[in-house]
Coordinates of C-alpha atoms (C1' of nucleotides) in Angstrom, one line a residue:
Chain A
M1 CA -50.1 11.7 -0.1
L2 CA -49.1 10.4 3.8
S3 CA -45.5 12.4 3.4
D4 CA -46.9 15.0 1.5
M5 CA -48.9 16.0 4.9
T6 CA -46.4 15.2 6.9
A7 CA -44.3 17.2 5.2
K8 CA -46.6 20.1 5.9
S9 CA -47.1 19.4 9.1
I10 CA -43.7 19.6 9.6
R11 CA -43.1 22.6 8.6
A12 CA -46.4 24.1 10.6
R13 CA -46.1 22.7 13.5
V14 CA -42.9 23.9 14.3
R15 CA -43.9 27.1 13.6
D16 CA -47.0 26.5 16.2
E17 CA -44.7 25.1 18.7
L18 CA -42.2 28.6 18.1
T19 CA -45.4 30.5 18.1
S20 CA -46.8 29.1 21.6
E21 CA -43.2 29.1 23.0
I22 CA -42.9 32.8 21.8
K23 CA -46.0 33.6 23.3
A24 CA -45.3 31.1 27.2
I25 CA -41.9 34.0 27.0
A26 CA -43.6 36.6 26.5
R27 CA -46.5 35.7 29.1
Q28 CA -43.7 34.9 31.7
Q29 CA -42.3 38.5 30.7
L30 CA -45.6 40.1 31.5
A31 CA -45.6 39.7 35.5
T32 CA -42.3 41.5 35.7
D33 CA -42.4 44.2 32.3
G34 CA -46.2 44.5 31.9
A35 CA -47.9 45.9 28.9
N36 CA -44.4 47.2 27.9
L37 CA -42.6 43.9 27.4
S38 CA -39.0 43.5 25.5
L39 CA -39.4 41.4 22.1
R40 CA -35.8 41.3 22.1
A41 CA -35.6 40.0 25.6
V42 CA -38.4 36.7 25.2
A43 CA -36.0 36.5 21.8
R44 CA -32.7 36.8 23.9
E45 CA -34.9 34.1 25.7
L46 CA -35.7 31.9 23.4
G47 CA -31.7 31.8 21.9
M48 CA -32.8 33.1 18.9
V49 CA -31.9 36.9 17.2
S50 CA -34.7 39.5 17.8
S51 CA -35.4 39.8 14.3
A52 CA -36.7 36.2 14.0
V53 CA -39.4 36.6 16.4
Y54 CA -40.8 39.4 13.3
R55 CA -41.2 35.9 11.3
Y56 CA -43.9 34.7 14.1
F57 CA -45.3 38.3 15.0
P58 CA -45.3 41.1 12.4
S59 CA -45.0 43.6 15.3
R60 CA -44.7 43.6 19.0
D61 CA -48.8 44.7 19.1
D62 CA -49.5 41.6 17.2
L63 CA -47.8 39.2 20.2
L64 CA -49.4 41.9 22.3
T65 CA -52.9 40.6 20.9
A66 CA -52.1 37.2 20.5
L67 CA -51.5 37.5 24.7
I68 CA -54.4 39.1 25.3
I69 CA -56.7 37.0 23.0
D70 CA -55.6 33.8 25.0
C71 CA -55.7 35.2 28.0
Y72 CA -59.5 36.2 27.4
D73 CA -60.1 32.8 26.5
E74 CA -58.1 31.8 29.6
L75 CA -60.5 33.5 31.9
G76 CA -63.5 33.0 30.2
E77 CA -62.5 29.5 30.2
A78 CA -62.2 29.7 34.2
A79 CA -65.5 31.1 34.0
E80 CA -67.7 28.1 32.2
T81 CA -65.9 25.3 34.0
A82 CA -66.5 26.5 37.8
E83 CA -69.9 27.5 36.8
A84 CA -70.9 24.2 34.7
A85 CA -70.2 22.2 37.6
V86 CA -73.1 24.0 39.4
D87 CA -76.8 22.6 38.9
R88 CA -78.3 24.4 36.5
S89 CA -81.4 25.0 38.8
D90 CA -79.2 26.7 41.6
L91 CA -78.6 30.1 40.2
L92 CA -77.3 31.5 43.2
G93 CA -74.3 28.9 43.3
R94 CA -73.7 29.1 39.6
W95 CA -73.0 33.1 40.0
L96 CA -70.4 32.5 43.6
A97 CA -69.2 30.2 40.6
T98 CA -68.5 32.4 38.1
G99 CA -67.5 35.5 40.2
H100 CA -65.1 33.4 42.5
G101 CA -63.6 31.2 39.1
I102 CA -63.1 34.7 37.4
R103 CA -61.3 35.7 40.6
D104 CA -59.2 32.7 41.1
W105 CA -57.9 33.3 37.1
A106 CA -57.2 36.9 38.2
L107 CA -55.3 36.0 41.2
A108 CA -53.5 33.2 39.5
N109 CA -52.4 35.3 36.8
P110 CA -52.8 39.2 37.5
A111 CA -50.7 40.5 35.4
E112 CA -52.3 39.1 32.3
Y113 CA -55.6 40.4 34.3
A114 CA -54.0 43.6 34.0
L115 CA -53.5 43.5 30.7
I116 CA -56.7 43.0 30.0
Y117 CA -58.8 44.8 32.2
G118 CA -56.6 47.6 33.1
S119 CA -56.1 50.5 31.5
P120 CA -56.0 50.9 27.3
V121 CA -52.8 50.7 26.1
P122 CA -52.5 54.2 24.5
G123 CA -52.3 53.6 20.7
Y124 CA -53.2 50.3 21.2
R125 CA -56.0 49.4 19.1
A126 CA -57.7 46.4 20.3
P127 CA -59.2 44.0 17.2
E128 CA -62.3 42.6 15.8
T129 CA -61.0 39.5 16.7
T130 CA -61.0 39.8 20.3
V131 CA -64.4 40.8 21.1
G132 CA -65.6 37.0 20.8
P133 CA -63.2 35.5 23.2
A134 CA -64.0 39.2 25.7
A135 CA -67.5 38.0 25.5
R136 CA -67.4 35.0 26.8
T137 CA -67.2 36.0 30.5
T138 CA -70.1 38.2 30.3
N139 CA -72.3 35.5 28.3
V140 CA -72.2 33.1 31.3
I141 CA -73.8 35.6 34.0
L142 CA -76.4 36.5 30.7
A143 CA -77.2 32.9 30.2
L144 CA -77.6 33.2 34.2
L145 CA -80.2 35.6 34.1
A146 CA -81.7 34.2 31.0
D147 CA -82.1 30.4 32.8
G148 CA -83.6 33.1 35.8
V149 CA -85.7 34.6 33.1
A150 CA -87.0 31.5 32.4
A151 CA -87.7 29.8 35.4
G152 CA -89.9 32.5 36.6
T153 CA -87.0 33.6 39.6
L154 CA -86.0 36.2 37.8
T155 CA -88.8 39.2 37.0
V156 CA -89.2 42.7 36.2
A157 CA -90.7 43.2 39.9
D158 CA -88.9 43.9 42.5
P159 CA -86.2 40.6 43.6
V160 CA -86.5 42.4 47.5
P161 CA -90.0 41.8 48.8
G162 CA -91.2 44.5 50.2
G163 CA -87.8 46.5 49.8
G164 CA -88.1 49.7 47.5
I165 CA -84.5 49.3 45.8
V166 CA -85.8 49.2 42.2
L167 CA -86.4 52.5 40.6
P168 CA -87.9 53.4 37.6
L169 CA -85.6 53.3 34.7
P170 CA -84.9 56.8 32.5
P171 CA -86.6 56.5 29.1
E172 CA -82.7 56.6 27.3
L173 CA -81.5 54.2 29.4
G174 CA -84.1 51.7 29.3
A175 CA -84.1 51.7 25.0
E176 CA -80.7 51.6 25.2
L177 CA -80.6 48.3 27.4
D178 CA -83.6 46.8 25.0
R179 CA -81.9 47.5 22.3
I180 CA -78.6 45.4 24.2
A181 CA -81.1 42.6 25.2
A182 CA -82.7 42.5 21.4
T183 CA -79.2 41.6 20.4
V184 CA -77.8 39.5 22.9
C185 CA -80.5 38.0 25.5
P186 CA -83.2 38.4 23.9
D187 CA -86.3 37.5 26.7
V188 CA -84.5 39.3 29.8
P189 CA -86.9 42.4 30.1
R190 CA -84.5 45.6 30.7
E191 CA -84.8 45.5 34.7
V192 CA -83.7 42.1 35.2
L193 CA -80.8 43.6 32.5
S194 CA -80.5 46.5 34.5
R195 CA -79.7 44.7 37.5
G196 CA -77.6 41.9 36.0
I197 CA -74.8 44.7 34.5
T198 CA -74.5 46.6 37.9
A199 CA -73.5 43.1 39.6
W200 CA -70.9 42.3 36.8
I201 CA -70.3 45.8 37.1
Q202 CA -69.3 44.9 40.7
L203 CA -67.8 41.7 40.6
F204 CA -64.9 43.1 37.9
G205 CA -64.6 46.2 40.3
T206 CA -64.0 44.9 43.3
V207 CA -61.6 41.8 42.0
T208 CA -59.8 45.0 39.8
F209 CA -59.6 46.7 43.0
E210 CA -57.9 44.0 45.3
L211 CA -55.7 43.6 42.6
F212 CA -55.3 47.1 41.8
G213 CA -53.4 47.6 45.5
R214 CA -57.0 49.5 46.4
L215 CA -58.2 47.6 49.6
Q216 CA -54.4 48.0 50.6
N217 CA -54.5 48.7 54.7
M218 CA -58.1 48.0 54.5
I219 CA -59.3 44.5 53.6
E220 CA -56.6 42.5 53.8
S221 CA -56.9 39.0 55.6
S222 CA -60.6 38.2 54.5
R223 CA -60.4 38.9 51.3
R224 CA -62.3 36.3 49.9
N225 CA -64.8 36.2 52.3
F226 CA -64.4 40.1 51.2
F227 CA -65.7 39.2 48.0
D228 CA -67.7 36.3 48.5
R229 CA -70.1 39.1 50.4
Q230 CA -70.4 41.6 47.6
L231 CA -71.5 38.6 45.3
R232 CA -73.6 37.6 48.1
V233 CA -75.3 41.2 48.1
M234 CA -75.2 41.6 44.3
A235 CA -77.4 38.2 44.1
V236 CA -79.9 39.4 46.5
Y237 CA -80.0 42.6 44.3
V238 CA -80.4 40.3 41.4
G239 CA -82.8 38.1 43.4
L240 CA -80.9 35.0 42.0
R241 CA -81.4 32.2 44.7
Chain B
M1 CA -33.0 92.2 53.3
L2 CA -35.7 92.5 50.8
S3 CA -33.6 92.2 48.0
D4 CA -31.8 88.8 50.1
M5 CA -35.6 87.5 49.5
T6 CA -36.5 88.8 46.2
A7 CA -33.1 87.2 45.0
K8 CA -33.9 83.8 46.9
S9 CA -37.4 84.1 45.1
I10 CA -35.5 84.1 41.8
R11 CA -33.6 80.8 42.1
A12 CA -36.4 79.5 43.6
R13 CA -39.2 80.7 41.6
V14 CA -37.5 80.0 38.1
R15 CA -37.3 76.7 39.1
D16 CA -40.7 76.5 40.4
E17 CA -42.0 77.8 37.3
L18 CA -40.0 75.2 35.4
T19 CA -41.1 72.5 37.5
S20 CA -44.5 73.4 36.7
E21 CA -43.9 73.2 33.6
I22 CA -42.7 70.2 33.3
K23 CA -45.1 68.7 34.7
A24 CA -48.0 70.6 32.3
I25 CA -46.3 69.4 29.4
A26 CA -46.1 65.3 30.6
R27 CA -49.0 65.7 31.4
Q28 CA -50.4 66.8 28.4
Q29 CA -47.6 63.7 26.5
L30 CA -49.6 61.6 28.8
A31 CA -52.3 62.2 27.2
T32 CA -51.1 60.5 23.8
D33 CA -48.3 58.7 25.4
G34 CA -50.2 56.9 28.8
A35 CA -47.7 56.1 31.7
N36 CA -44.6 55.3 29.8
L37 CA -44.2 59.0 28.3
S38 CA -40.8 60.1 27.1
L39 CA -38.9 62.4 29.1
R40 CA -36.4 63.2 25.9
A41 CA -39.9 64.1 24.3
V42 CA -40.9 66.8 27.2
A43 CA -37.4 68.1 27.5
R44 CA -37.9 68.6 23.6
E45 CA -40.8 70.3 24.0
L46 CA -39.3 72.7 26.2
G47 CA -36.3 73.8 24.0
M48 CA -34.4 71.9 26.6
V49 CA -31.9 68.8 26.4
S50 CA -32.7 66.1 28.7
S51 CA -29.9 65.9 31.2
A52 CA -31.2 69.1 32.1
V53 CA -34.4 68.0 33.1
Y54 CA -32.7 65.6 35.5
R55 CA -32.2 68.6 37.6
Y56 CA -35.6 69.0 38.1
F57 CA -36.7 65.3 38.3
P58 CA -34.1 62.6 39.6
S59 CA -35.9 59.7 37.4
R60 CA -38.9 59.1 35.3
D61 CA -40.0 57.7 38.6
D62 CA -40.1 60.6 39.9
L63 CA -41.6 62.5 37.4
L64 CA -44.5 60.5 37.3
T65 CA -44.8 60.3 41.5
A66 CA -45.5 64.5 40.9
L67 CA -47.8 63.4 38.1
I68 CA -49.8 61.4 40.2
I69 CA -50.5 62.9 43.4
D70 CA -51.5 66.2 41.2
C71 CA -53.6 64.1 40.0
Y72 CA -54.6 62.5 43.1
D73 CA -55.2 66.3 44.5
E74 CA -57.0 67.4 41.5
L75 CA -59.5 64.1 41.5
G76 CA -60.1 64.6 45.3
E77 CA -60.5 68.4 45.3
A78 CA -62.9 68.2 42.6
A79 CA -65.3 65.6 44.8
E80 CA -64.9 67.6 47.8
T81 CA -66.3 71.0 46.2
A82 CA -69.1 69.2 44.2
E83 CA -69.9 67.6 47.3
A84 CA -69.6 70.9 49.4
A85 CA -72.0 72.8 47.4
V86 CA -74.8 70.5 48.4
D87 CA -76.6 71.1 52.1
R88 CA -74.5 68.9 54.5
S89 CA -78.3 67.4 55.4
D90 CA -78.9 66.2 52.4
L91 CA -76.8 62.9 51.9
L92 CA -78.4 61.7 48.7
G93 CA -78.1 64.4 47.1
R94 CA -73.7 64.8 48.5
W95 CA -73.9 61.6 47.8
L96 CA -74.6 62.2 43.5
A97 CA -72.5 65.2 43.5
T98 CA -69.7 63.5 44.8
G99 CA -70.1 60.9 42.2
H100 CA -71.0 62.6 39.4
G101 CA -67.7 65.1 40.4
I102 CA -65.4 62.1 40.5
R103 CA -67.2 60.4 37.1
D104 CA -66.9 64.8 35.3
W105 CA -63.2 64.7 36.4
A106 CA -62.4 61.5 35.3
L107 CA -63.8 62.3 31.8
A108 CA -62.5 65.3 31.3
N109 CA -58.9 63.5 32.2
P110 CA -59.6 60.1 30.7
A111 CA -55.1 59.6 30.8
E112 CA -54.6 61.1 34.1
Y113 CA -57.5 59.2 35.4
A114 CA -56.3 55.8 33.9
L115 CA -52.5 57.0 35.9
I116 CA -53.6 56.5 39.3
Y117 CA -56.9 54.2 38.8
G118 CA -55.4 51.9 35.8
S119 CA -53.3 49.2 36.0
P120 CA -50.4 49.6 38.4
V121 CA -46.7 50.5 36.6
P122 CA -45.0 47.6 36.7
G123 CA -42.2 47.7 39.2
Y124 CA -43.2 51.1 40.2
R125 CA -44.0 51.1 43.9
A126 CA -45.9 54.2 44.8
P127 CA -44.1 56.6 47.6
E128 CA -45.6 56.6 51.0
T129 CA -46.6 60.3 50.2
T130 CA -49.5 59.7 47.5
V131 CA -51.5 58.0 50.0
G132 CA -52.6 61.5 51.5
P133 CA -53.9 62.8 48.4
A134 CA -55.6 59.4 47.5
A135 CA -57.4 59.1 50.4
R136 CA -59.0 63.1 49.4
T137 CA -61.8 61.2 47.5
T138 CA -62.6 58.2 50.0
N139 CA -62.7 60.9 53.0
V140 CA -65.6 62.7 51.2
I141 CA -67.8 59.5 51.3
L142 CA -65.7 58.7 54.5
A143 CA -67.7 61.7 55.9
L144 CA -70.7 61.3 54.6
L145 CA -70.8 57.7 56.6
A146 CA -70.0 58.8 59.8
D147 CA -73.1 62.8 58.9
G148 CA -75.2 59.9 58.4
V149 CA -74.8 58.2 61.4
A150 CA -74.6 61.0 63.4
A151 CA -77.8 62.0 61.9
G152 CA -79.5 58.7 62.8
T153 CA -80.2 57.9 59.2
L154 CA -77.3 55.2 58.5
T155 CA -77.9 52.6 60.9
V156 CA -77.3 49.1 61.8
A157 CA -80.4 47.9 60.7
D158 CA -81.4 46.9 57.2
P159 CA -82.3 50.4 55.1
V160 CA -84.7 48.8 53.2
P161 CA -87.7 49.1 55.2
G162 CA -88.8 44.8 55.1
G163 CA -86.1 44.2 52.7
G164 CA -83.6 40.6 52.8
I165 CA -80.6 42.8 51.7
V166 CA -78.5 42.8 55.2
L167 CA -76.4 39.3 55.0
P168 CA -74.9 38.6 58.2
L169 CA -71.2 39.5 57.9
P170 CA -68.4 36.7 58.1
P171 CA -66.6 37.1 61.6
E172 CA -63.2 37.9 60.0
L173 CA -64.4 40.7 57.7
G174 CA -66.9 42.4 60.6
A175 CA -63.5 42.0 62.7
E176 CA -61.1 43.7 60.0
L177 CA -64.2 46.4 59.2
D178 CA -63.7 47.0 62.9
R179 CA -59.9 47.9 62.6
I180 CA -60.3 49.7 59.8
A181 CA -63.8 51.9 61.4
A182 CA -61.4 52.5 64.5
T183 CA -58.9 53.6 62.5
V184 CA -60.6 56.2 60.0
C185 CA -63.8 56.2 61.0
P186 CA -64.4 55.6 64.6
D187 CA -68.5 55.9 65.0
V188 CA -69.4 54.1 61.8
P189 CA -70.6 50.5 62.7
R190 CA -69.2 48.0 60.4
E191 CA -72.5 47.1 58.6
V192 CA -72.5 51.0 57.4
L193 CA -68.9 51.0 56.6
S194 CA -69.5 47.9 54.8
R195 CA -72.7 49.1 52.5
G196 CA -70.1 52.0 51.7
I197 CA -67.8 50.0 50.8
T198 CA -69.8 48.6 48.1
A199 CA -71.1 51.6 47.1
W200 CA -67.8 52.8 46.7
I201 CA -66.2 50.0 44.5
Q202 CA -70.0 50.7 42.5
L203 CA -68.9 54.3 41.9
F204 CA -65.0 53.6 40.8
G205 CA -66.1 50.3 38.9
T206 CA -68.2 51.9 37.0
V207 CA -66.4 55.0 36.0
T208 CA -63.3 53.0 35.2
F209 CA -65.4 50.8 33.0
E210 CA -66.8 53.2 31.0
L211 CA -63.5 55.0 30.2
F212 CA -61.7 51.4 29.8
G213 CA -64.0 51.4 27.0
R214 CA -65.7 48.2 28.6
L215 CA -69.3 49.9 28.3
Q216 CA -68.9 49.4 24.3
N217 CA -71.3 48.1 22.4
M218 CA -73.7 48.2 25.3
I219 CA -74.1 51.4 27.2
E220 CA -73.8 54.6 24.3
S221 CA -75.8 57.5 24.1
S222 CA -77.3 57.2 28.0
R223 CA -73.6 57.6 30.0
R224 CA -74.7 59.8 32.5
N225 CA -78.1 58.4 32.9
F226 CA -76.6 55.0 33.7
F227 CA -74.4 56.8 35.8
D228 CA -76.4 58.3 37.8
R229 CA -78.9 55.3 38.5
Q230 CA -76.0 53.3 39.5
L231 CA -75.4 55.8 42.4
R232 CA -79.0 55.9 43.3
V233 CA -79.3 51.7 43.5
M234 CA -76.1 52.2 45.9
A235 CA -77.6 54.9 47.7
V236 CA -80.9 53.0 48.4
Y237 CA -78.3 50.0 49.1
V238 CA -76.7 52.4 52.0
G239 CA -79.8 54.1 53.6
L240 CA -78.6 57.8 52.1
R241 CA -81.5 59.7 51.5
Chain C
dA1 C1' -15.0 89.6 45.7
dC2 C1' -14.7 84.7 46.4
dA3 C1' -16.1 80.0 46.5
dA4 C1' -20.0 77.1 46.0
dA5 C1' -23.6 75.4 44.4
dA6 C1' -26.6 75.3 40.7
dC7 C1' -27.3 75.2 35.8
dG8 C1' -27.8 74.0 31.1
dA9 C1' -25.5 71.5 27.3
dG10 C1' -23.4 68.0 25.0
dA11 C1' -21.1 63.2 24.4
dG12 C1' -21.5 58.4 26.2
dC13 C1' -24.4 53.9 27.6
dA14 C1' -27.1 50.2 27.1
dC15 C1' -31.1 49.6 25.9
dT16 C1' -36.0 49.4 22.2
dG17 C1' -38.7 48.8 17.9
dC18 C1' -38.5 47.9 13.8
dT19 C1' -36.5 47.5 9.0
dC20 C1' -33.3 45.7 5.6
dT21 C1' -30.0 42.6 3.2
dT22 C1' -27.5 38.2 3.3
dG23 C1' -26.4 33.4 3.7
dA24 C1' -28.5 29.0 4.7
dC25 C1' -31.9 25.6 4.4
dA26 C1' -35.9 22.7 3.4
dG27 C1' -39.4 21.0 0.0
dC28 C1' -41.0 20.8 -4.7
dG29 C1' -40.8 19.5 -9.2
dA30 C1' -38.7 17.6 -13.5
Chain D
dT1 C1' -31.0 14.0 -8.7
dC2 C1' -30.8 18.9 -9.5
dG3 C1' -32.2 23.1 -9.3
dC4 C1' -35.7 26.9 -7.8
dT5 C1' -38.5 28.9 -4.4
dG6 C1' -40.1 30.3 -0.3
dT7 C1' -39.0 30.0 4.3
dC8 C1' -35.8 30.9 7.9
dA9 C1' -32.4 32.6 11.6
dA10 C1' -28.9 36.1 11.6
dG11 C1' -26.3 40.8 11.4
dA12 C1' -26.2 45.2 10.7
dG13 C1' -28.3 49.5 10.8
dC14 C1' -31.8 53.5 12.4
dA15 C1' -33.6 56.0 15.3
dG16 C1' -35.4 56.5 19.7
dT17 C1' -35.5 55.9 25.2
dG18 C1' -33.8 56.4 30.5
dC19 C1' -30.2 57.6 32.4
dT20 C1' -24.9 59.2 33.7
dC21 C1' -20.7 61.7 33.6
dT22 C1' -18.5 66.2 32.8
dC23 C1' -17.4 70.3 31.4
dG24 C1' -18.4 75.4 30.5
dT25 C1' -21.4 79.3 32.9
dT26 C1' -24.0 81.2 35.5
dT27 C1' -25.7 83.1 40.0
dT28 C1' -26.1 82.1 45.0
dG29 C1' -24.4 83.4 49.7
dT30 C1' -21.0 85.6 52.3

DNA sequence: ACAAAACGAGAGCACTGCTCTTGACAGCGA
DNA sequence: TCGCTGTCAAGAGCAGTGCTCTCGTTTTGT
């Protein structure tokens, strides 16, 4: 009985170990070779022959998919843990923590961020298994919006008192926002969701610009300050306090 | 004399023709193979042997650089012509035209957009010759800001009357913004420049998200409406009217 | 008309993803 | 303990890649 389980575990465990070792070296190579990493180089690094790697990943794209899922999960976890450390009623603090958690992970893993948020690999179709991990970061923000709505902080009305920053939503866009809200955050009105999406795009747009070198010769020494300000500007726009 | 010139023209012209033909086919392949296009495939398409292509581009990276410069120039020209068609005093119209011009070009040339605004190719260092063409689109926006400042429309003060969307700039970030403004738009105050950069990031962030598939299962049928609204929201934030 | 430069073709090198076959080893039931 | 079966690493091999070098040919400048 026990020997059965350990025997099974033995083969399975060494396989899992090799699998994660392959992924580790592949991620290491990701930093230098980007998305077009070499399976043979990974095998060489492991002292294996290239064909042996195919016992663990049926193709290079499958290895890439595994890496993508891992990265989505890591980024999602980074966002979740950063956000979880803030008092639930402090919506602004939660938003800031989420943003900086995402940016910090991206700065620490630039190649991985480029893999999941950069140009789509031509000919590569992301399988369905990636959408779950990919949604983790957005779910953090959506929960933030839902909590703000529940607390009465986020409303349909203009979050900037006396300001005119809220523009009417075109009907087709409004309908589409309603459809999104219905499936993913039922109690968030379309106006709040719309502002949240704008802030979401600003967050990732700023990280992407910083990592892809578009801030070079512009914002250099105060990039964290700049990003923090971007977050706060969007927080005011959304109404997070 | 004339024969000299035509003789000179003959060799140079056929060379230029071949050069642009290579680039045309390379851009065609860009759509299917992305940044890792095959020089041999381009040569095959031309009925040449691969080594012949090296007479025109010393390496694959040089061909890529030529494509990048062409794309920057095309995108810049698209933004410029779209913006030039609007009355100079209509700042909001100019901003909207610029944004839609950029997005329209990106939608028409998604692979090219990914080439210049996607993940940086690992190991590829963009040469100095690309920064000029790359700056064309941002120059359009900077001119917009400068005109708004000159007309008195854009000021340091909060563009949203009675609103509190303007946050104080951290001193280091303010100094950096001053440094940018001094070299590229001397009469634009740091506050206006800061708002412009935020709008600029929102513009390209939205286009990037749309093209890289991050809007899938969210905004589908009303993407142009969504982008237009994004532009208008940022216009209100910046103070463009 | 002649030397020099430019050009296309071909062979070749080292590399890639991937497939197929071969031989070795471990776990299983009898 | 002895075969059987499934898993594994290794090697050869195929087609493709970027790139270099050489070899005749053509074109150019003088």
